[in-house]
Amino acid sequence: AQSVTQLDSQVPVFEEAPVELRCNYSSSVSVYLFWYVQYPNQGLQLLLKYLSGSTLVKGINGFEAEFNKSQTSFHLRKPSVHISDTAEYFCAVTPMNTGFQKLVFGTGTRLLVSP
Amino acid sequence: GAGVSQSPRYKVAKRGQDVALRCDPISGHVSLFWYQQALGQGPEFLTYFQNEAQLDKSGLPSDRFFAERPEGSVSTLKIQRTQQEDSAVYLCASSLDSGHQPQHFGDGTRLSIL
């Protein structure tokens, strides 16, 4: 089975400051990794994914994440945040051997960007 | 529409009633997923369809939950004899195939059981 831990339930940050949202996972098999964003009363939107290759992955809206296999982490970063980045962010994994994306999500991190 | 459409957006039901939640996936998408998102939590997988075949229903919490996709397009999630712990947002997602294509999520149905 897989589990995802997002230690920070809420991260306050000022506009134009950098931010890092942490994600750690546990799995007995290899996994693919994802970050999703959820705006209020909306569904989830894919920010980026790691399937293979370079461990530094770039996504939409200026976000990037780095896969660290030894630390089983997939932290999300943005060098300069905007007010519009205020949202809930979810890290997710899916085992490589299921044949489809059976996503396992963390509990989410609420990013609060203030002026 | 271009995206995944779910209806109704909000549903209030009394404990013990049956409810049906509808999902219209993106046209041509083979795979369809249902997730349950409790308040303040991440979504949890319920079930997966490839076309009309339900290939995984391991996440359905009890036999009160039933999902179908009879023609490989629209899907319905039915909950019988609802209980208060069923209150949650139910998200539907679809993807082009069963491999690595991204899942596209609908805006969800918020179910409140009184």
Coordinates of N, CA and C in Angstrom, one line a residue:
Chain A
A1 N 0.8 -1.2 0.0 CA 0.0 0.0 0.0 C 0.9 1.3 0.0
Q2 N 0.3 2.3 -0.4 CA 1.0 3.6 -0.5 C 0.4 4.6 0.5
S3 N 1.2 5.5 1.0 CA 0.7 6.6 1.8 C 1.5 7.9 1.4
V4 N 0.9 9.0 1.6 CA 1.5 10.3 1.3 C 1.3 11.2 2.5
T5 N 2.4 11.9 2.9 CA 2.4 12.8 4.0 C 2.7 14.2 3.6
Q6 N 1.8 15.1 3.9 CA 2.1 16.5 3.7 C 2.0 17.1 5.1
L7 N 3.2 17.4 5.6 CA 3.3 17.8 7.0 C 2.7 19.1 7.3
D8 N 2.7 20.0 6.3 CA 2.3 21.4 6.5 C 0.8 21.5 6.1
S9 N -0.1 21.7 7.0 CA -1.5 21.8 6.6 C -1.8 23.2 6.0
Q10 N -0.9 24.2 6.4 CA -1.1 25.5 6.0 C 0.2 26.2 5.9
V11 N 0.4 27.0 4.8 CA 1.7 27.7 4.6 C 1.3 29.1 4.2
P12 N 1.5 30.1 5.1 CA 1.3 31.5 4.8 C 2.6 32.1 4.2
V13 N 2.4 32.9 3.2 CA 3.6 33.5 2.5 C 3.2 34.9 1.9
F14 N 4.2 35.8 1.8 CA 3.9 37.0 1.2 C 4.1 37.0 -0.3
E15 N 3.3 37.8 -1.0 CA 3.4 37.8 -2.4 C 4.9 38.1 -2.9
E16 N 5.3 37.4 -3.9 CA 6.6 37.5 -4.5 C 7.7 36.8 -3.7
A17 N 7.4 36.2 -2.6 CA 8.3 35.4 -1.9 C 8.4 34.0 -2.4
P18 N 9.5 33.3 -2.2 CA 9.5 31.8 -2.6 C 8.8 31.0 -1.7
V19 N 8.4 29.8 -2.1 CA 7.6 28.9 -1.3 C 8.0 27.4 -1.6
E20 N 8.0 26.6 -0.6 CA 8.2 25.1 -0.8 C 7.1 24.4 0.0
L21 N 6.4 23.5 -0.7 CA 5.4 22.7 -0.1 C 6.0 21.3 0.0
R22 N 6.0 20.7 1.2 CA 6.7 19.4 1.3 C 5.7 18.2 1.1
C23 N 6.3 17.2 0.6 CA 5.6 15.9 0.3 C 6.5 14.8 0.5
N24 N 6.2 13.8 1.4 CA 6.9 12.6 1.5 C 5.9 11.4 1.3
Y25 N 6.5 10.3 0.8 CA 5.6 9.2 0.5 C 6.2 7.9 1.0
S26 N 5.4 6.9 1.1 CA 5.8 5.6 1.5 C 5.2 4.6 0.6
S27 N 6.0 3.7 0.0 CA 5.5 2.6 -0.9 C 6.5 1.5 -1.0
S28 N 5.9 0.3 -1.1 CA 6.7 -0.9 -1.2 C 7.1 -1.2 -2.7
V29 N 6.4 -0.4 -3.6 CA 6.8 -0.6 -5.0 C 7.1 0.8 -5.6
S30 N 7.6 0.8 -6.8 CA 7.9 2.1 -7.4 C 6.6 2.9 -7.7
V31 N 6.7 4.2 -7.7 CA 5.5 5.0 -7.9 C 5.8 6.1 -8.9
Y32 N 4.7 6.6 -9.5 CA 4.7 7.9 -10.2 C 4.1 8.9 -9.2
L33 N 4.6 10.1 -9.4 CA 4.2 11.2 -8.4 C 3.6 12.4 -9.1
F34 N 2.7 13.0 -8.4 CA 1.9 14.1 -9.0 C 1.7 15.2 -7.9
W35 N 1.5 16.5 -8.4 CA 1.0 17.6 -7.6 C -0.2 18.1 -8.3
Y36 N -1.3 18.3 -7.5 CA -2.5 18.9 -8.0 C -2.8 20.1 -7.2
V37 N -3.6 21.0 -7.9 CA -4.0 22.2 -7.2 C -5.6 22.2 -7.2
Q38 N -6.2 22.7 -6.1 CA -7.6 22.8 -6.0 C -8.0 24.2 -5.5
Y39 N -8.7 24.9 -6.4 CA -9.3 26.2 -6.0 C -10.6 26.0 -5.4
P40 N -11.1 26.9 -4.6 CA -12.4 26.7 -3.8 C -13.5 26.3 -4.7
N41 N -14.2 25.2 -4.3 CA -15.4 24.7 -5.0 C -15.1 24.3 -6.4
Q42 N -13.9 23.8 -6.6 CA -13.6 23.3 -7.9 C -12.9 21.9 -7.8
G43 N -12.7 21.3 -8.9 CA -12.0 20.0 -8.9 C -10.5 20.2 -8.9
L44 N -9.8 19.2 -9.1 CA -8.3 19.3 -9.1 C -7.8 19.5 -10.5
Q45 N -6.7 20.2 -10.5 CA -6.0 20.5 -11.7 C -4.5 20.0 -11.6
L46 N -4.1 19.3 -12.6 CA -2.7 18.8 -12.5 C -1.7 19.9 -12.7
L47 N -0.8 20.0 -11.8 CA 0.3 21.0 -11.9 C 1.5 20.4 -12.6
L48 N 1.9 19.2 -12.2 CA 3.1 18.5 -12.7 C 3.1 17.1 -12.3
K49 N 3.9 16.3 -13.0 CA 4.0 14.8 -12.7 C 5.4 14.4 -13.0
Y50 N 5.8 13.3 -12.2 CA 7.1 12.7 -12.4 C 6.8 11.2 -12.8
L51 N 7.2 10.9 -14.0 CA 7.1 9.5 -14.4 C 8.4 8.8 -14.5
S52 N 9.4 9.5 -15.1 CA 10.8 8.9 -15.2 C 11.7 10.0 -15.7
G53 N 13.0 9.7 -15.8 CA 13.9 10.7 -16.3 C 14.4 11.7 -15.3
S54 N 14.6 12.9 -15.8 CA 15.1 14.0 -14.9 C 14.3 14.1 -13.6
T55 N 15.0 14.2 -12.5 CA 14.3 14.3 -11.2 C 13.7 15.7 -11.0
L56 N 14.1 16.7 -11.7 CA 13.5 18.0 -11.6 C 12.5 18.2 -12.7
V57 N 11.2 18.4 -12.2 CA 10.1 18.5 -13.1 C 9.5 19.9 -13.1
K58 N 9.3 20.4 -14.3 CA 8.6 21.7 -14.3 C 7.2 21.6 -14.7
G59 N 6.3 22.4 -14.1 CA 4.9 22.3 -14.4 C 4.3 23.6 -14.8
I60 N 3.0 23.7 -14.7 CA 2.4 25.0 -15.1 C 2.5 26.0 -14.0
N61 N 2.2 27.3 -14.4 CA 2.1 28.4 -13.4 C 3.5 28.6 -12.7
G62 N 4.6 28.2 -13.3 CA 5.9 28.5 -12.7 C 6.3 27.5 -11.6
F63 N 5.5 26.5 -11.3 CA 5.9 25.5 -10.3 C 6.9 24.5 -10.8
E64 N 7.7 24.0 -9.9 CA 8.5 22.8 -10.2 C 8.6 22.0 -9.0
A65 N 9.1 20.7 -9.2 CA 9.2 19.8 -8.1 C 10.4 18.9 -8.3
E66 N 11.0 18.4 -7.3 CA 12.2 17.6 -7.4 C 11.9 16.2 -6.7
F67 N 12.1 15.2 -7.4 CA 11.9 13.8 -6.9 C 13.2 13.4 -6.3
N68 N 13.2 13.0 -5.0 CA 14.3 12.4 -4.3 C 14.0 11.0 -3.8
K69 N 14.5 10.1 -4.5 CA 14.2 8.7 -4.2 C 14.7 8.2 -2.9
S70 N 15.9 8.6 -2.5 CA 16.5 8.2 -1.3 C 15.7 8.8 -0.1
Q71 N 15.2 9.9 -0.2 CA 14.4 10.5 0.9 C 12.9 10.4 0.7
T72 N 12.5 9.7 -0.3 CA 11.1 9.5 -0.7 C 10.3 10.8 -0.6
S73 N 10.9 11.8 -1.2 CA 10.2 13.1 -1.2 C 10.0 13.6 -2.6
F74 N 9.0 14.6 -2.7 CA 8.7 15.2 -3.9 C 8.1 16.6 -3.6
H75 N 9.0 17.5 -3.2 CA 8.7 18.8 -2.7 C 8.4 19.7 -3.9
L76 N 7.4 20.6 -3.7 CA 6.9 21.5 -4.7 C 7.5 22.9 -4.4
R77 N 8.0 23.6 -5.4 CA 8.6 24.9 -5.2 C 8.1 25.9 -6.2
K78 N 8.1 27.2 -5.8 CA 7.9 28.3 -6.7 C 8.8 29.4 -6.3
P79 N 9.5 30.0 -7.1 CA 10.5 31.1 -6.7 C 9.8 32.4 -6.3
S80 N 8.6 32.6 -6.8 CA 7.9 33.9 -6.5 C 6.4 33.7 -6.7
V81 N 5.7 33.8 -5.6 CA 4.3 33.4 -5.6 C 3.4 34.7 -5.9
H82 N 2.2 34.4 -6.4 CA 1.3 35.5 -6.7 C 0.0 35.3 -5.8
I83 N -0.7 36.3 -5.6 CA -2.0 36.2 -4.9 C -2.8 35.1 -5.4
S84 N -2.8 34.9 -6.7 CA -3.7 34.0 -7.4 C -3.2 32.5 -7.1
D85 N -2.1 32.3 -6.5 CA -1.6 31.0 -6.2 C -2.3 30.5 -4.9
T86 N -3.0 31.3 -4.2 CA -3.8 30.9 -3.0 C -4.7 29.7 -3.4
A87 N -4.5 28.6 -2.8 CA -5.3 27.4 -3.1 C -4.9 26.2 -2.2
E88 N -5.5 25.1 -2.4 CA -5.1 23.9 -1.7 C -4.3 23.0 -2.7
Y89 N -3.1 22.5 -2.2 CA -2.2 21.7 -3.0 C -2.1 20.3 -2.5
F90 N -2.3 19.4 -3.4 CA -2.3 18.0 -3.0 C -1.2 17.2 -3.8
C91 N -0.4 16.5 -3.0 CA 0.6 15.6 -3.5 C -0.1 14.2 -3.7
A92 N 0.2 13.5 -4.7 CA -0.4 12.2 -4.9 C 0.6 11.2 -5.6
V93 N 0.4 9.9 -5.3 CA 1.3 8.9 -5.9 C 0.4 7.8 -6.5
T94 N 0.9 7.1 -7.5 CA 0.2 5.9 -7.9 C 1.2 4.8 -8.2
P95 N 1.0 3.6 -7.8 CA 2.0 2.5 -8.1 C 2.1 2.3 -9.6
M96 N 3.3 2.0 -9.9 CA 3.6 1.8 -11.4 C 3.0 0.5 -11.9
N97 N 2.7 -0.5 -11.0 CA 2.3 -1.8 -11.4 C 0.8 -2.1 -11.5
T98 N 0.0 -1.0 -11.4 CA -1.4 -1.3 -11.4 C -2.0 -1.2 -12.8
G99 N -1.3 -0.6 -13.7 CA -1.9 -0.4 -15.1 C -2.8 0.8 -15.3
F100 N -3.1 1.4 -14.2 CA -3.9 2.6 -14.3 C -3.6 3.5 -13.1
Q101 N -4.0 4.8 -13.2 CA -3.6 5.7 -12.1 C -4.6 5.6 -11.0
K102 N -4.2 4.8 -10.0 CA -5.0 4.7 -8.8 C -4.4 5.7 -7.8
L103 N -4.8 6.9 -7.9 CA -4.1 8.0 -7.1 C -4.4 7.8 -5.6
V104 N -3.3 8.0 -4.9 CA -3.3 8.1 -3.4 C -2.9 9.5 -3.0
F105 N -3.8 10.2 -2.4 CA -3.5 11.6 -2.1 C -3.0 11.9 -0.7
G106 N -2.3 12.9 -0.5 CA -2.0 13.4 0.9 C -3.2 14.3 1.3
T107 N -3.1 14.8 2.6 CA -4.2 15.5 3.1 C -4.3 17.0 2.7
G108 N -3.3 17.4 1.9 CA -3.3 18.7 1.3 C -2.6 19.8 2.2
T109 N -2.1 20.8 1.5 CA -1.5 22.0 2.1 C -2.2 23.2 1.5
R110 N -2.7 24.0 2.4 CA -3.3 25.3 2.0 C -2.3 26.4 1.9
L111 N -2.1 26.9 0.7 CA -1.1 28.0 0.5 C -1.9 29.3 0.6
L112 N -1.5 30.2 1.5 CA -2.2 31.5 1.7 C -1.2 32.6 1.3
V113 N -1.4 33.2 0.2 CA -0.5 34.3 -0.2 C -1.2 35.7 0.1
S114 N -0.5 36.5 0.8 CA -1.0 37.8 1.2 C -0.1 38.9 0.6
P115 N -0.7 40.1 0.4 CA 0.0 41.2 -0.2 C 1.1 41.7 0.7
Chain B
G1 N -19.8 20.6 -23.5 CA -18.6 21.3 -22.8 C -17.4 20.5 -23.0
A2 N -16.2 21.2 -22.7 CA -15.0 20.6 -22.9 C -14.5 19.8 -21.7
G3 N -15.0 20.0 -20.5 CA -14.5 19.4 -19.3 C -15.4 18.3 -18.8
V4 N -15.0 17.7 -17.7 CA -15.9 16.7 -17.0 C -17.0 17.5 -16.3
S5 N -18.2 17.0 -16.5 CA -19.4 17.7 -15.9 C -20.0 16.7 -14.9
Q6 N -20.3 17.3 -13.7 CA -20.9 16.5 -12.6 C -22.2 17.2 -12.2
S7 N -23.2 16.4 -11.9 CA -24.5 16.9 -11.5 C -25.1 16.0 -10.5
P8 N -25.9 16.6 -9.5 CA -26.0 18.0 -9.2 C -24.7 18.5 -8.6
R9 N -24.5 19.8 -8.5 CA -23.3 20.3 -7.8 C -23.5 20.2 -6.3
Y10 N -24.7 20.3 -5.8 CA -25.0 20.2 -4.4 C -26.2 19.3 -4.2
K11 N -26.2 18.4 -3.2 CA -27.3 17.5 -2.9 C -27.4 17.4 -1.4
V12 N -28.6 17.7 -1.0 CA -28.9 17.5 0.4 C -30.0 16.4 0.5
A13 N -29.7 15.4 1.4 CA -30.6 14.3 1.6 C -30.8 14.0 3.1
K14 N -31.9 13.4 3.4 CA -32.1 12.9 4.8 C -31.5 11.6 4.9
R15 N -31.0 11.3 6.1 CA -30.4 10.0 6.4 C -31.4 8.9 6.1
G16 N -30.9 7.9 5.4 CA -31.8 6.8 5.0 C -32.2 6.9 3.5
Q17 N -32.1 8.0 2.9 CA -32.6 8.2 1.5 C -31.5 7.7 0.6
D18 N -31.9 7.4 -0.7 CA -31.0 7.0 -1.7 C -30.6 8.2 -2.5
V19 N -29.4 8.3 -3.0 CA -29.0 9.4 -3.9 C -28.3 8.8 -5.1
A20 N -28.3 9.6 -6.2 CA -27.6 9.2 -7.4 C -26.8 10.4 -7.9
L21 N -25.6 10.3 -8.2 CA -24.7 11.3 -8.6 C -24.2 11.0 -10.0
R22 N -24.2 12.0 -10.9 CA -24.0 11.8 -12.3 C -22.6 12.4 -12.7
C23 N -22.0 11.7 -13.6 CA -20.7 12.2 -14.2 C -20.7 12.0 -15.7
D24 N -20.5 13.2 -16.4 CA -20.3 13.1 -17.8 C -18.8 13.4 -18.1
P25 N -18.1 12.4 -18.6 CA -16.7 12.5 -18.8 C -16.4 13.3 -20.1
I26 N -15.2 13.6 -20.3 CA -14.8 14.2 -21.6 C -15.0 13.2 -22.7
S27 N -15.6 13.7 -23.8 CA -15.9 12.8 -24.9 C -14.6 12.0 -25.4
G28 N -14.8 10.7 -25.5 CA -13.7 9.9 -26.0 C -12.8 9.4 -24.9
H29 N -13.0 9.8 -23.7 CA -12.1 9.3 -22.6 C -12.5 7.9 -22.2
V30 N -11.5 7.1 -22.2 CA -11.8 5.6 -21.9 C -11.9 5.4 -20.4
S31 N -11.1 6.0 -19.6 CA -11.1 5.8 -18.2 C -11.9 6.8 -17.4
L32 N -12.5 6.2 -16.4 CA -13.3 7.1 -15.5 C -13.1 6.7 -14.1
F33 N -13.0 7.6 -13.2 CA -12.6 7.4 -11.8 C -13.6 8.2 -10.9
W34 N -13.9 7.6 -9.8 CA -14.7 8.3 -8.7 C -13.8 8.4 -7.5
Y35 N -13.9 9.5 -6.8 CA -13.1 9.8 -5.6 C -14.1 10.4 -4.6
Q36 N -13.8 10.2 -3.3 CA -14.6 10.8 -2.2 C -13.6 11.7 -1.4
Q37 N -14.0 12.9 -1.2 CA -13.2 13.9 -0.5 C -14.0 14.4 0.7
A38 N -13.6 13.9 1.9 CA -14.2 14.4 3.1 C -13.6 15.8 3.4
L39 N -14.3 16.5 4.3 CA -13.9 17.9 4.6 C -12.5 17.9 5.2
G40 N -11.7 18.7 4.6 CA -10.3 18.9 5.1 C -9.4 17.7 4.8
Q41 N -9.8 16.9 3.9 CA -9.0 15.7 3.5 C -8.7 15.7 2.0
G42 N -7.7 14.8 1.7 CA -7.5 14.6 0.3 C -8.5 13.6 -0.3
P43 N -8.7 13.7 -1.6 CA -9.6 12.7 -2.2 C -9.1 11.3 -2.0
E44 N -10.1 10.4 -1.9 CA -9.8 8.9 -1.7 C -10.5 8.2 -2.9
F45 N -9.7 7.3 -3.5 CA -10.2 6.5 -4.6 C -11.4 5.6 -4.2
L46 N -12.4 5.6 -5.0 CA -13.5 4.7 -4.8 C -13.5 3.6 -5.9
T47 N -13.5 4.0 -7.2 CA -13.7 3.0 -8.2 C -13.2 3.5 -9.5
Y48 N -12.9 2.5 -10.4 CA -12.4 2.8 -11.7 C -13.1 2.0 -12.8
F49 N -13.4 2.7 -13.9 CA -13.9 2.0 -15.1 C -13.0 2.2 -16.3
Q50 N -12.9 1.2 -17.1 CA -12.3 1.3 -18.4 C -13.4 0.9 -19.4
N51 N -13.9 2.0 -20.1 CA -15.1 1.9 -20.9 C -16.2 1.5 -20.0
E52 N -17.0 0.4 -20.3 CA -18.1 0.1 -19.4 C -17.7 -0.9 -18.3
A53 N -16.5 -1.4 -18.3 CA -16.1 -2.4 -17.4 C -15.5 -1.7 -16.1
Q54 N -16.1 -2.2 -15.0 CA -15.6 -1.7 -13.7 C -14.5 -2.6 -13.2
L55 N -13.3 -2.1 -13.4 CA -12.1 -3.0 -13.2 C -11.6 -2.9 -11.7
D56 N -12.0 -1.9 -11.0 CA -11.5 -1.8 -9.6 C -12.6 -1.1 -8.8
K57 N -13.1 -1.8 -7.8 CA -14.0 -1.1 -6.9 C -13.6 -1.3 -5.4
S58 N -12.3 -1.4 -5.3 CA -11.8 -1.7 -4.0 C -12.0 -0.6 -3.0
G59 N -12.2 0.6 -3.5 CA -12.3 1.8 -2.6 C -13.7 2.1 -2.1
L60 N -14.7 1.4 -2.6 CA -16.1 1.6 -2.2 C -16.2 1.2 -0.8
P61 N -16.7 2.1 0.1 CA -16.7 1.9 1.6 C -17.6 0.8 2.1
S62 N -18.7 0.6 1.4 CA -19.6 -0.5 1.8 C -20.5 -0.9 0.6
D63 N -21.3 -1.9 0.9 CA -22.1 -2.4 -0.2 C -23.3 -1.4 -0.5
R64 N -23.4 -0.3 0.3 CA -24.4 0.7 0.0 C -24.0 1.5 -1.2
F65 N -22.7 1.5 -1.6 CA -22.2 2.2 -2.7 C -22.2 1.4 -3.9
F66 N -22.7 2.0 -5.0 CA -22.7 1.2 -6.3 C -22.5 2.2 -7.4
A67 N -21.6 1.8 -8.4 CA -21.3 2.7 -9.5 C -21.5 1.9 -10.8
E68 N -21.9 2.6 -11.8 CA -22.1 2.0 -13.1 C -21.8 2.9 -14.3
R69 N -21.5 2.3 -15.4 CA -21.2 3.1 -16.6 C -21.6 2.2 -17.8
P70 N -22.9 2.0 -17.9 CA -23.4 1.0 -18.8 C -23.0 1.1 -20.3
E71 N -22.8 2.3 -20.8 CA -22.5 2.5 -22.2 C -21.1 3.0 -22.4
G72 N -20.3 3.0 -21.4 CA -18.9 3.4 -21.5 C -18.7 4.9 -21.6
S73 N -19.8 5.7 -21.2 CA -19.7 7.1 -21.2 C -20.1 7.7 -19.9
V74 N -21.3 8.1 -19.8 CA -21.9 8.6 -18.5 C -21.8 7.6 -17.4
S75 N -21.4 8.1 -16.2 CA -21.4 7.2 -15.1 C -22.3 7.7 -14.0
T76 N -22.8 6.8 -13.2 CA -23.6 7.2 -12.0 C -23.1 6.5 -10.8
L77 N -22.9 7.2 -9.7 CA -22.6 6.7 -8.4 C -23.8 6.8 -7.6
K78 N -24.2 5.6 -7.1 CA -25.5 5.5 -6.3 C -25.1 5.2 -4.8
I79 N -25.7 5.8 -3.9 CA -25.5 5.5 -2.5 C -26.9 5.2 -1.9
Q80 N -27.1 4.0 -1.4 CA -28.3 3.6 -0.8 C -28.3 3.8 0.7
R81 N -29.5 4.1 1.3 CA -29.6 4.2 2.7 C -28.5 5.1 3.3
T82 N -28.5 6.3 2.8 CA -27.4 7.2 3.2 C -27.3 7.4 4.7
Q83 N -26.0 7.6 5.1 CA -25.7 7.9 6.5 C -24.9 9.2 6.6
Q84 N -24.8 9.7 7.8 CA -24.2 11.0 7.9 C -22.7 11.0 7.5
E85 N -22.0 9.9 7.7 CA -20.6 9.8 7.3 C -20.4 9.8 5.8
D86 N -21.5 9.7 5.0 CA -21.4 9.7 3.6 C -21.3 11.2 3.1
S87 N -21.5 12.1 4.0 CA -21.3 13.5 3.6 C -19.9 13.8 3.2
A88 N -19.8 14.3 2.0 CA -18.4 14.6 1.4 C -18.6 15.2 0.0
V89 N -17.5 15.5 -0.6 CA -17.6 15.9 -2.0 C -17.2 14.7 -2.8
Y90 N -17.9 14.4 -3.8 CA -17.7 13.2 -4.7 C -17.1 13.8 -6.0
L91 N -15.9 13.4 -6.3 CA -15.2 13.9 -7.5 C -15.2 12.8 -8.6
C92 N -15.4 13.2 -9.8 CA -15.3 12.3 -10.9 C -14.1 12.8 -11.8
A93 N -13.4 11.9 -12.3 CA -12.3 12.2 -13.2 C -12.3 11.3 -14.4
S94 N -11.8 11.8 -15.5 CA -11.7 10.9 -16.7 C -10.3 11.1 -17.4
S95 N -9.9 10.1 -18.1 CA -8.6 10.2 -18.8 C -8.7 9.5 -20.1
L96 N -7.8 9.9 -21.0 CA -7.9 9.4 -22.4 C -7.7 7.9 -22.5
D97 N -6.8 7.4 -21.6 CA -6.6 5.9 -21.6 C -6.3 5.5 -20.2
S98 N -5.9 4.3 -20.0 CA -5.6 3.7 -18.7 C -4.2 3.8 -18.3
G99 N -3.4 4.5 -19.1 CA -1.9 4.5 -18.8 C -1.6 5.8 -18.1
H100 N -0.7 6.6 -18.7 CA -0.1 7.7 -18.0 C -0.8 9.1 -18.4
Q101 N -1.9 9.0 -19.1 CA -2.5 10.3 -19.4 C -3.1 10.9 -18.2
P102 N -3.1 12.2 -18.1 CA -3.6 12.9 -16.8 C -5.1 12.7 -16.6
Q103 N -5.4 12.7 -15.4 CA -6.9 12.6 -15.0 C -7.4 14.1 -15.0
H104 N -8.5 14.3 -15.7 CA -9.2 15.5 -15.7 C -10.4 15.5 -14.7
F105 N -10.4 16.3 -13.7 CA -11.4 16.3 -12.7 C -12.6 17.2 -13.0
G106 N -13.8 16.8 -12.6 CA -14.9 17.6 -12.5 C -14.9 18.5 -11.3
D107 N -15.9 19.4 -11.1 CA -16.0 20.2 -10.0 C -16.6 19.6 -8.7
G108 N -17.1 18.4 -8.9 CA -17.6 17.6 -7.8 C -19.0 17.8 -7.4
T109 N -19.6 16.9 -6.7 CA -20.9 17.0 -6.1 C -20.7 17.0 -4.6
R110 N -21.2 18.1 -4.0 CA -21.1 18.2 -2.5 C -22.4 17.6 -1.9
L111 N -22.2 16.5 -1.2 CA -23.4 15.7 -0.6 C -23.4 16.0 0.9
S112 N -24.6 16.4 1.3 CA -24.8 16.7 2.7 C -25.9 15.8 3.2
I113 N -25.7 15.0 4.2 CA -26.7 14.1 4.8 C -27.1 14.6 6.1
L114 N -28.4 14.9 6.2 CA -28.9 15.5 7.5 C -29.5 14.4 8.4

